[in-house]
PDB file of C-alpha atoms and ligand atoms in Angstrom:
ATOM      1  CA  MET A   1     192.845 283.357 170.078  1.00 56.00           C
ATOM      2  CA  GLY A   2     189.811 285.627 171.181  1.00 85.00           C
ATOM      3  CA  ALA A   3     188.756 283.479 173.558  1.00 89.00           C
ATOM      4  CA  SER A   4     192.106 282.545 175.177  1.00 92.00           C
ATOM      5  CA  ARG A   5     192.842 286.355 175.531  1.00 92.00           C
ATOM      6  CA  SER A   6     189.339 286.730 176.785  1.00 93.00           C
ATOM      7  CA  VAL A   7     189.754 284.749 179.700  1.00 95.00           C
ATOM      8  CA  ALA A   8     193.470 286.031 180.160  1.00 94.00           C
ATOM      9  CA  LEU A   9     191.609 289.473 180.763  1.00 92.00           C
ATOM     10  CA  GLU A  10     188.675 287.939 182.730  1.00 92.00           C
ATOM     11  CA  VAL A  11     191.322 286.963 185.379  1.00 95.00           C
ATOM     12  CA  LEU A  12     193.629 290.159 184.817  1.00 94.00           C
ATOM     13  CA  ILE A  13     190.749 292.422 185.713  1.00 91.00           C
ATOM     14  CA  ASN A  14     189.010 289.941 188.478  1.00 90.00           C
ATOM     15  CA  GLY A  15     191.330 287.331 189.808  1.00 90.00           C
ATOM     16  CA  PRO A  16     191.347 285.689 191.518  1.00 92.00           C
ATOM     17  CA  ILE A  17     188.411 284.123 190.290  1.00 94.00           C
ATOM     18  CA  SER A  18     186.542 280.767 190.900  1.00 93.00           C
ATOM     19  CA  ARG A  19     186.951 278.550 187.203  1.00 92.00           C
ATOM     20  CA  SER A  20     182.702 278.455 187.741  1.00 92.00           C
ATOM     21  CA  ASP A  21     182.658 282.167 187.864  1.00 93.00           C
ATOM     22  CA  ILE A  22     184.597 282.527 184.430  1.00 94.00           C
ATOM     23  CA  ALA A  23     182.672 280.379 182.471  1.00 94.00           C
ATOM     24  CA  ARG A  24     179.505 281.605 183.948  1.00 94.00           C
ATOM     25  CA  ARG A  25     181.137 285.212 182.977  1.00 92.00           C
ATOM     26  CA  LEU A  26     182.344 284.212 179.257  1.00 93.00           C
ATOM     27  CA  ASP A  27     179.870 281.754 178.945  1.00 94.00           C
ATOM     28  CA  LEU A  28     182.121 278.628 178.327  1.00 94.00           C
ATOM     29  CA  SER A  29     181.543 274.846 179.136  1.00 94.00           C
ATOM     30  CA  PRO A  30     183.862 273.819 182.060  1.00 91.00           C
ATOM     31  CA  GLY A  31     185.639 271.560 179.069  1.00 93.00           C
ATOM     32  CA  SER A  32     186.271 274.569 176.848  1.00 93.00           C
ATOM     33  CA  LEU A  33     187.412 276.578 179.728  1.00 94.00           C
ATOM     34  CA  THR A  34     189.882 273.944 180.507  1.00 93.00           C
ATOM     35  CA  ARG A  35     190.840 273.724 177.226  1.00 94.00           C
ATOM     36  CA  LEU A  36     191.921 277.375 177.192  1.00 95.00           C
ATOM     37  CA  SER A  37     193.023 277.929 180.606  1.00 94.00           C
ATOM     38  CA  THR A  38     195.714 275.358 180.464  1.00 94.00           C
ATOM     39  CA  PRO A  39     198.195 276.826 177.933  1.00 95.00           C
ATOM     40  CA  LEU A  40     197.791 280.227 180.047  1.00 95.00           C
ATOM     41  CA  ILE A  41     198.772 278.150 182.823  1.00 95.00           C
ATOM     42  CA  GLU A  42     201.541 276.485 181.613  1.00 95.00           C
ATOM     43  CA  SER A  43     203.042 279.461 179.735  1.00 93.00           C
ATOM     44  CA  GLY A  44     203.192 281.323 183.080  1.00 93.00           C
ATOM     45  CA  LEU A  45     200.568 283.901 182.790  1.00 93.00           C
ATOM     46  CA  LEU A  46     198.106 282.371 185.088  1.00 95.00           C
ATOM     47  CA  VAL A  47     198.474 280.195 188.239  1.00 95.00           C
ATOM     48  CA  GLU A  48     196.246 277.991 190.434  1.00 92.00           C
ATOM     49  CA  VAL A  49     196.201 280.038 193.979  1.00 91.00           C
ATOM     50  CA  GLU A  50     195.042 278.635 197.187  1.00 82.00           C
ATOM     51  CA  GLU A  51     191.356 278.422 197.374  1.00 71.00           C
ATOM     52  CA  ARG A  52     189.249 281.249 199.981  1.00 61.00           C
ATOM     53  CA  ALA A  53     187.422 278.827 202.791  1.00 59.00           C
ATOM     54  CA  ASP A  54     183.965 279.147 201.288  1.00 57.00           C
ATOM     55  CA  GLY A  55     182.595 276.515 203.487  1.00 57.00           C
ATOM     56  CA  ARG A  56     180.807 275.143 200.778  1.00 59.00           C
ATOM     57  CA  ALA A  57     181.101 271.241 200.170  1.00 57.00           C
ATOM     58  CA  GLY A  58     182.016 269.337 196.836  1.00 58.00           C
ATOM     59  CA  ARG A  59     185.280 268.848 195.157  1.00 60.00           C
ATOM     60  CA  PRO A  60     187.543 271.799 195.550  1.00 63.00           C
ATOM     61  CA  THR A  61     188.729 274.026 192.589  1.00 73.00           C
ATOM     62  CA  LYS A  62     191.402 276.590 192.852  1.00 86.00           C
ATOM     63  CA  PRO A  63     190.593 279.828 191.859  1.00 93.00           C
ATOM     64  CA  LEU A  64     192.692 281.473 189.085  1.00 95.00           C
ATOM     65  CA  ASP A  65     194.740 284.760 188.935  1.00 95.00           C
ATOM     66  CA  ILE A  66     197.086 285.934 186.701  1.00 94.00           C
ATOM     67  CA  VAL A  67     201.022 285.822 187.993  1.00 94.00           C
ATOM     68  CA  PRO A  68     201.780 289.747 187.851  1.00 94.00           C
ATOM     69  CA  GLU A  69     205.819 289.914 187.579  1.00 94.00           C
ATOM     70  CA  SER A  70     205.047 287.423 184.103  1.00 93.00           C
ATOM     71  CA  GLN A  71     204.823 290.862 182.164  1.00 95.00           C
ATOM     72  CA  HIS A  72     206.347 294.199 182.334  1.00 97.00           C
ATOM     73  CA  PHE A  73     205.058 297.047 180.579  1.00 98.00           C
ATOM     74  CA  LEU A  74     206.398 300.850 179.997  1.00 98.00           C
ATOM     75  CA  GLY A  75     203.777 303.943 180.525  1.00 98.00           C
ATOM     76  CA  MET A  76     204.621 307.602 179.634  1.00 97.00           C
ATOM     77  CA  LYS A  77     202.563 310.726 180.158  1.00 96.00           C
ATOM     78  CA  LEU A  78     203.815 313.515 177.845  1.00 95.00           C
ATOM     79  CA  THR A  79     203.269 317.055 179.090  1.00 91.00           C
ATOM     80  CA  GLY A  80     203.682 320.294 177.430  1.00 90.00           C
ATOM     81  CA  ASP A  81     207.324 320.325 179.739  1.00 94.00           C
ATOM     82  CA  GLU A  82     208.374 316.932 180.606  1.00 96.00           C
ATOM     83  CA  VAL A  83     208.132 312.992 179.992  1.00 98.00           C
ATOM     84  CA  LEU A  84     206.863 311.161 183.392  1.00 98.00           C
ATOM     85  CA  ALA A  85     208.078 307.221 182.902  1.00 98.00           C
ATOM     86  CA  VAL A  86     207.424 304.320 184.856  1.00 98.00           C
ATOM     87  CA  VAL A  87     207.520 300.545 184.489  1.00 98.00           C
ATOM     88  CA  THR A  88     205.059 298.156 185.639  1.00 97.00           C
ATOM     89  CA  ASP A  89     204.099 294.697 185.834  1.00 96.00           C
ATOM     90  CA  LEU A  90     201.183 293.358 184.698  1.00 94.00           C
ATOM     91  CA  ARG A  91     198.371 294.582 187.287  1.00 93.00           C
ATOM     92  CA  ALA A  92     199.663 298.256 186.410  1.00 93.00           C
ATOM     93  CA  ASN A  93     201.569 298.276 190.108  1.00 95.00           C
ATOM     94  CA  ILE A  94     204.720 300.805 189.289  1.00 97.00           C
ATOM     95  CA  LEU A  95     207.749 299.141 189.776  1.00 97.00           C
ATOM     96  CA  TYR A  96     210.077 302.285 189.236  1.00 98.00           C
ATOM     97  CA  SER A  97     209.377 305.484 187.931  1.00 98.00           C
ATOM     98  CA  GLN A  98     211.551 308.501 186.252  1.00 97.00           C
ATOM     99  CA  SER A  99     210.668 311.619 184.559  1.00 97.00           C
ATOM    100  CA  ALA A 100     212.696 313.684 182.001  1.00 98.00           C
ATOM    101  CA  ARG A 101     212.394 318.050 181.356  1.00 97.00           C
ATOM    102  CA  LEU A 102     211.444 318.441 177.650  1.00 97.00           C
ATOM    103  CA  ASP A 103     214.065 321.058 176.016  1.00 96.00           C
ATOM    104  CA  SER A 104     212.679 321.025 172.871  1.00 96.00           C
ATOM    105  CA  ARG A 105     208.805 320.485 172.008  1.00 96.00           C
ATOM    106  CA  GLU A 106     209.786 319.232 168.192  1.00 97.00           C
ATOM    107  CA  PRO A 107     208.110 315.576 167.456  1.00 97.00           C
ATOM    108  CA  GLU A 108     211.706 314.078 167.196  1.00 97.00           C
ATOM    109  CA  ALA A 109     213.327 315.494 170.461  1.00 97.00           C
ATOM    110  CA  VAL A 110     210.231 314.433 172.214  1.00 98.00           C
ATOM    111  CA  ALA A 111     210.506 310.788 171.106  1.00 98.00           C
ATOM    112  CA  ALA A 112     214.332 310.725 171.898  1.00 98.00           C
ATOM    113  CA  VAL A 113     213.705 311.417 175.253  1.00 98.00           C
ATOM    114  CA  ILE A 114     210.817 309.006 175.547  1.00 98.00           C
ATOM    115  CA  ALA A 115     213.077 306.247 174.045  1.00 98.00           C
ATOM    116  CA  ARG A 116     215.852 306.740 176.252  1.00 98.00           C
ATOM    117  CA  LEU A 117     213.449 306.871 179.598  1.00 98.00           C
ATOM    118  CA  ALA A 118     212.331 303.819 177.855  1.00 98.00           C
ATOM    119  CA  GLU A 119     215.470 302.504 177.959  1.00 97.00           C
ATOM    120  CA  GLN A 120     216.665 303.032 181.227  1.00 97.00           C
ATOM    121  CA  LEU A 121     213.740 301.839 182.864  1.00 98.00           C
ATOM    122  CA  SER A 122     213.823 298.728 180.719  1.00 97.00           C
ATOM    123  CA  GLU A 123     217.142 297.738 182.958  1.00 97.00           C
ATOM    124  CA  HIS A 124     215.089 297.211 186.090  1.00 97.00           C
ATOM    125  CA  VAL A 125     212.951 294.788 184.524  1.00 97.00           C
ATOM    126  CA  PRO A 126     214.004 291.112 182.602  1.00 96.00           C
ATOM    127  CA  SER A 127     212.143 292.173 179.811  1.00 96.00           C
ATOM    128  CA  VAL A 128     209.149 294.493 178.892  1.00 97.00           C
ATOM    129  CA  THR A 129     206.370 293.367 176.523  1.00 96.00           C
ATOM    130  CA  ALA A 130     205.098 296.853 175.398  1.00 98.00           C
ATOM    131  CA  MET A 131     205.037 300.644 175.695  1.00 98.00           C
ATOM    132  CA  GLY A 132     202.059 303.136 176.382  1.00 98.00           C
ATOM    133  CA  VAL A 133     201.879 306.951 176.090  1.00 98.00           C
ATOM    134  CA  GLY A 134     199.318 309.044 177.413  1.00 96.00           C
ATOM    135  CA  ILE A 135     199.028 312.590 175.882  1.00 94.00           C
ATOM    136  CA  GLY A 136     196.908 315.432 176.486  1.00 88.00           C
ATOM    137  CA  GLY A 137     195.338 315.745 173.034  1.00 88.00           C
ATOM    138  CA  LEU A 138     193.184 314.068 170.405  1.00 90.00           C
ATOM    139  CA  VAL A 139     194.946 310.547 169.508  1.00 93.00           C
ATOM    140  CA  THR A 140     193.219 308.374 166.766  1.00 92.00           C
ATOM    141  CA  GLU A 141     194.350 304.388 165.434  1.00 94.00           C
ATOM    142  CA  HIS A 142     196.349 304.258 169.338  1.00 94.00           C
ATOM    143  CA  ALA A 143     199.628 305.949 167.226  1.00 96.00           C
ATOM    144  CA  ILE A 144     198.554 309.186 165.412  1.00 97.00           C
ATOM    145  CA  VAL A 145     198.691 312.508 167.465  1.00 96.00           C
ATOM    146  CA  ARG A 146     196.213 314.883 165.688  1.00 94.00           C
ATOM    147  CA  SER A 147     196.164 317.681 167.962  1.00 92.00           C
ATOM    148  CA  ALA A 148     197.946 318.220 171.365  1.00 92.00           C
ATOM    149  CA  PRO A 149     197.775 322.009 171.900  1.00 86.00           C
ATOM    150  CA  PHE A 150     200.338 321.823 174.822  1.00 87.00           C
ATOM    151  CA  LEU A 151     203.063 320.922 172.768  1.00 94.00           C
ATOM    152  CA  GLY A 152     201.668 322.352 169.368  1.00 95.00           C
ATOM    153  CA  TRP A 153     201.701 319.660 167.786  1.00 96.00           C
ATOM    154  CA  THR A 154     199.135 318.466 164.847  1.00 96.00           C
ATOM    155  CA  ASP A 155     199.297 315.086 162.633  1.00 97.00           C
ATOM    156  CA  VAL A 156     202.368 313.469 164.521  1.00 98.00           C
ATOM    157  CA  ASP A 157     202.458 309.881 164.002  1.00 98.00           C
ATOM    158  CA  LEU A 158     204.337 309.103 167.369  1.00 98.00           C
ATOM    159  CA  GLY A 159     203.316 305.596 167.672  1.00 98.00           C
ATOM    160  CA  SER A 160     206.007 304.760 164.567  1.00 98.00           C
ATOM    161  CA  MET A 161     208.454 307.644 165.702  1.00 98.00           C
ATOM    162  CA  LEU A 162     208.446 305.460 168.844  1.00 98.00           C
ATOM    163  CA  GLU A 163     208.571 301.844 167.513  1.00 98.00           C
ATOM    164  CA  ASN A 164     210.880 302.114 164.869  1.00 98.00           C
ATOM    165  CA  LEU A 165     213.085 303.968 168.040  1.00 98.00           C
ATOM    166  CA  THR A 166     212.539 301.153 170.835  1.00 97.00           C
ATOM    167  CA  GLY A 167     211.613 298.179 169.001  1.00 97.00           C
ATOM    168  CA  LEU A 168     208.356 298.031 171.577  1.00 98.00           C
ATOM    169  CA  PRO A 169     204.822 297.701 170.261  1.00 98.00           C
ATOM    170  CA  THR A 170     203.566 301.197 171.139  1.00 98.00           C
ATOM    171  CA  VAL A 171     200.002 302.349 172.224  1.00 97.00           C
ATOM    172  CA  ILE A 172     199.207 306.127 172.198  1.00 97.00           C
ATOM    173  CA  ASP A 173     196.158 307.770 173.673  1.00 94.00           C
ATOM    174  CA  ASN A 174     194.514 310.430 175.077  1.00 92.00           C
ATOM    175  CA  ASP A 175     195.589 310.695 179.096  1.00 91.00           C
ATOM    176  CA  VAL A 176     192.301 310.780 179.893  1.00 90.00           C
ATOM    177  CA  VAL A 177     191.321 307.670 177.904  1.00 91.00           C
ATOM    178  CA  ALA A 178     194.014 306.021 179.162  1.00 93.00           C
ATOM    179  CA  PHE A 179     193.321 307.055 183.000  1.00 93.00           C
ATOM    180  CA  THR A 180     189.840 305.799 182.530  1.00 93.00           C
ATOM    181  CA  GLU A 181     191.122 302.199 181.370  1.00 92.00           C
ATOM    182  CA  SER A 182     193.595 302.079 184.378  1.00 93.00           C
ATOM    183  CA  GLU A 183     190.501 303.058 186.543  1.00 94.00           C
ATOM    184  CA  HIS A 184     188.492 300.588 184.987  1.00 93.00           C
ATOM    185  CA  TRP A 185     190.521 297.823 185.097  1.00 92.00           C
ATOM    186  CA  PHE A 186     193.185 298.396 188.485  1.00 92.00           C
ATOM    187  CA  GLY A 187     191.480 300.912 190.264  1.00 92.00           C
ATOM    188  CA  ALA A 188     188.306 302.602 191.577  1.00 92.00           C
ATOM    189  CA  GLY A 189     186.427 301.276 188.913  1.00 91.00           C
ATOM    190  CA  ARG A 190     187.180 297.741 188.935  1.00 89.00           C
ATOM    191  CA  GLY A 191     184.141 295.891 188.929  1.00 84.00           C
ATOM    192  CA  ALA A 192     182.336 298.715 188.329  1.00 88.00           C
ATOM    193  CA  ASP A 193     180.015 298.197 184.895  1.00 88.00           C
ATOM    194  CA  ARG A 194     179.170 302.269 184.741  1.00 94.00           C
ATOM    195  CA  PHE A 195     180.858 304.856 186.094  1.00 94.00           C
ATOM    196  CA  ALA A 196     182.507 308.392 184.988  1.00 93.00           C
ATOM    197  CA  VAL A 197     185.964 309.648 185.277  1.00 92.00           C
ATOM    198  CA  ILE A 198     186.385 313.621 185.994  1.00 90.00           C
ATOM    199  CA  THR A 199     190.125 315.309 186.051  1.00 89.00           C
ATOM    200  CA  LEU A 200     190.994 318.530 187.152  1.00 89.00           C
ATOM    201  CA  GLY A 201     194.191 319.812 186.113  1.00 85.00           C
ATOM    202  CA  VAL A 202     195.510 322.129 183.681  1.00 82.00           C
ATOM    203  CA  GLY A 203     192.398 321.818 181.669  1.00 82.00           C
ATOM    204  CA  ILE A 204     189.191 319.431 182.176  1.00 86.00           C
ATOM    205  CA  GLY A 205     188.954 315.685 181.350  1.00 85.00           C
ATOM    206  CA  TYR A 206     186.189 313.448 181.541  1.00 87.00           C
ATOM    207  CA  GLY A 207     186.175 309.787 180.687  1.00 90.00           C
ATOM    208  CA  LEU A 208     183.232 307.390 180.900  1.00 91.00           C
ATOM    209  CA  VAL A 209     182.552 303.706 180.871  1.00 92.00           C
ATOM    210  CA  VAL A 210     178.812 302.539 180.020  1.00 92.00           C
ATOM    211  CA  HIS A 211     178.016 298.052 179.712  1.00 88.00           C
ATOM    212  CA  ASP A 212     181.614 297.656 180.980  1.00 85.00           C
ATOM    213  CA  ASP A 213     183.327 299.093 177.998  1.00 88.00           C
ATOM    214  CA  ILE A 214     184.947 302.749 177.566  1.00 90.00           C
ATOM    215  CA  VAL A 215     182.693 305.290 175.345  1.00 89.00           C
ATOM    216  CA  ILE A 216     185.454 306.753 172.691  1.00 83.00           C
ATOM    217  CA  ASP A 217     184.020 309.211 170.133  1.00 74.00           C
ATOM    218  CA  GLY A 218     185.475 311.647 167.643  1.00 69.00           C
ATOM    219  CA  ASP A 219     185.488 314.105 170.531  1.00 68.00           C
ATOM    220  CA  SER A 220     187.211 312.122 172.942  1.00 69.00           C
ATOM    221  CA  GLY A 221     190.558 314.217 173.565  1.00 67.00           C
ATOM    222  CA  LEU A 222     189.046 317.432 172.070  1.00 69.00           C
ATOM    223  CA  GLY A 223     188.811 318.774 175.706  1.00 69.00           C
ATOM    224  CA  LEU A 224     185.102 319.689 174.816  1.00 74.00           C
ATOM    225  CA  VAL A 225     184.065 319.361 178.514  1.00 82.00           C
ATOM    226  CA  GLY A 226     186.302 322.003 179.880  1.00 84.00           C
ATOM    227  CA  HIS A 227     183.883 324.324 178.205  1.00 89.00           C
ATOM    228  CA  TRP A 228     180.400 323.049 179.314  1.00 89.00           C
ATOM    229  CA  PRO A 229     178.685 326.185 180.876  1.00 92.00           C
ATOM    230  CA  LEU A 230     178.316 325.215 184.609  1.00 92.00           C
ATOM    231  CA  ASP A 231     177.613 328.984 186.224  1.00 93.00           C
ATOM    232  CA  PRO A 232     176.023 331.621 184.464  1.00 93.00           C
ATOM    233  CA  PHE A 233     177.505 334.265 186.808  1.00 93.00           C
ATOM    234  CA  GLY A 234     180.959 332.626 186.997  1.00 91.00           C
ATOM    235  CA  PRO A 235     184.471 333.864 185.769  1.00 91.00           C
ATOM    236  CA  LEU A 236     185.456 334.036 182.069  1.00 91.00           C
ATOM    237  CA  CYS A 237     187.669 331.239 180.624  1.00 89.00           C
ATOM    238  CA  PRO A 238     190.459 332.258 178.243  1.00 86.00           C
ATOM    239  CA  ALA A 239     188.448 331.653 175.307  1.00 89.00           C
ATOM    240  CA  GLY A 240     185.734 333.810 176.725  1.00 92.00           C
ATOM    241  CA  HIS A 241     182.680 331.615 178.384  1.00 93.00           C
ATOM    242  CA  ARG A 242     180.997 332.952 181.485  1.00 94.00           C
ATOM    243  CA  GLY A 243     181.586 330.258 183.777  1.00 93.00           C
ATOM    244  CA  CYS A 244     182.562 327.256 181.816  1.00 93.00           C
ATOM    245  CA  ALA A 245     183.952 324.305 183.672  1.00 92.00           C
ATOM    246  CA  ARG A 246     187.234 325.626 182.321  1.00 91.00           C
ATOM    247  CA  SER A 247     186.778 329.032 184.336  1.00 92.00           C
ATOM    248  CA  VAL A 248     186.298 327.398 187.870  1.00 92.00           C
ATOM    249  CA  LEU A 249     187.602 323.938 188.024  1.00 92.00           C
ATOM    250  CA  THR A 250     191.009 323.870 186.758  1.00 92.00           C
ATOM    251  CA  ILE A 251     193.812 324.069 189.448  1.00 93.00           C
ATOM    252  CA  SER A 252     194.210 327.770 188.739  1.00 92.00           C
ATOM    253  CA  ALA A 253     191.148 329.061 188.783  1.00 92.00           C
ATOM    254  CA  ILE A 254     190.193 327.158 192.188  1.00 93.00           C
ATOM    255  CA  SER A 255     193.444 328.874 193.697  1.00 94.00           C
ATOM    256  CA  GLN A 256     192.510 331.993 192.319  1.00 93.00           C
ATOM    257  CA  ALA A 257     189.167 331.928 193.474  1.00 92.00           C
ATOM    258  CA  VAL A 258     190.143 330.862 197.190  1.00 94.00           C
ATOM    259  CA  SER A 259     193.034 333.768 197.187  1.00 96.00           C
ATOM    260  CA  ALA A 260     190.295 336.163 196.375  1.00 94.00           C
ATOM    261  CA  ALA A 261     187.773 334.809 199.118  1.00 94.00           C
ATOM    262  CA  LEU A 262     190.622 334.747 201.763  1.00 95.00           C
ATOM    263  CA  GLY A 263     192.263 337.907 200.620  1.00 96.00           C
ATOM    264  CA  ARG A 264     195.930 336.022 200.738  1.00 96.00           C
ATOM    265  CA  PRO A 265     197.571 333.742 198.336  1.00 96.00           C
ATOM    266  CA  VAL A 266     196.465 330.211 198.092  1.00 95.00           C
ATOM    267  CA  ASP A 267     197.913 327.474 196.337  1.00 95.00           C
ATOM    268  CA  TYR A 268     196.042 324.196 195.203  1.00 94.00           C
ATOM    269  CA  ASP A 269     197.249 321.931 197.632  1.00 94.00           C
ATOM    270  CA  GLU A 270     196.401 324.086 200.658  1.00 95.00           C
ATOM    271  CA  ALA A 271     192.864 325.102 199.296  1.00 94.00           C
ATOM    272  CA  LEU A 272     192.104 321.358 199.069  1.00 93.00           C
ATOM    273  CA  THR A 273     193.516 320.807 202.537  1.00 94.00           C
ATOM    274  CA  LEU A 274     191.272 323.918 203.594  1.00 93.00           C
ATOM    275  CA  ALA A 275     188.477 322.055 201.531  1.00 91.00           C
ATOM    276  CA  SER A 276     188.291 318.600 203.257  1.00 92.00           C
ATOM    277  CA  ASP A 277     188.843 320.301 206.476  1.00 86.00           C
ATOM    278  CA  ALA A 278     185.814 322.833 206.014  1.00 76.00           C
TER     279      ALA A 278
HETATM  280 ZN1  LIG B   1     185.219 328.054 178.263  1.00 83.59          ZN
END
């Protein structure tokens, strides 16, 4: 199962890809690759696509690719005020999206909102394989929200709650970790074996991929990089640090600084437009 999963993952991330490239990257013999890939093709997960003309002589072999519409997934982003929900294909292309306000931050109420969105979005596709939920906070075991300040949660087993409500295999993770993985597999980081992600928003997030693997440690999701000192003469953050990342790089810090400099109210979108025009 492990080797078969590796083949599927290689094609998911790098496909369409030739059999010789897969064999080289996974250190498999041509015979082993055929043995592993045939059941994946027969199950409808992988497909042989038309080769691209590369001008080389020899027996033509058709590259392998995945069939994106063979599986569907639900993705949820949970903030302090709302849930943003999407249903995607296997390559994380968004097919439908929906959102719902949170009237209560009680875990049971939030789980019920997520389950209702899951049910509504599932109606658009033949079946759903699994669900992923991204949350601003510290998450362990891909299930338990140890701390989520925006929601006021500690030690909430959101994974089990949602699996019981929806019957779907569910993965909960820190939202920046989830975003970094999605950039790694499907976005700007695709094909790069090391890169960093920095997110600016209500807070500051940081994700890192090294040797083609995301770096996760006990501090991931605590938001420590948000208080990284950047400017010894900068403004104070709410925790009292002078010139930390949070004090100068959040959406509100940027729009406040630009508004002060121009002597009129400037929101974040206009600040970005002004920056790109400068
Ligand atoms: Zn700070």
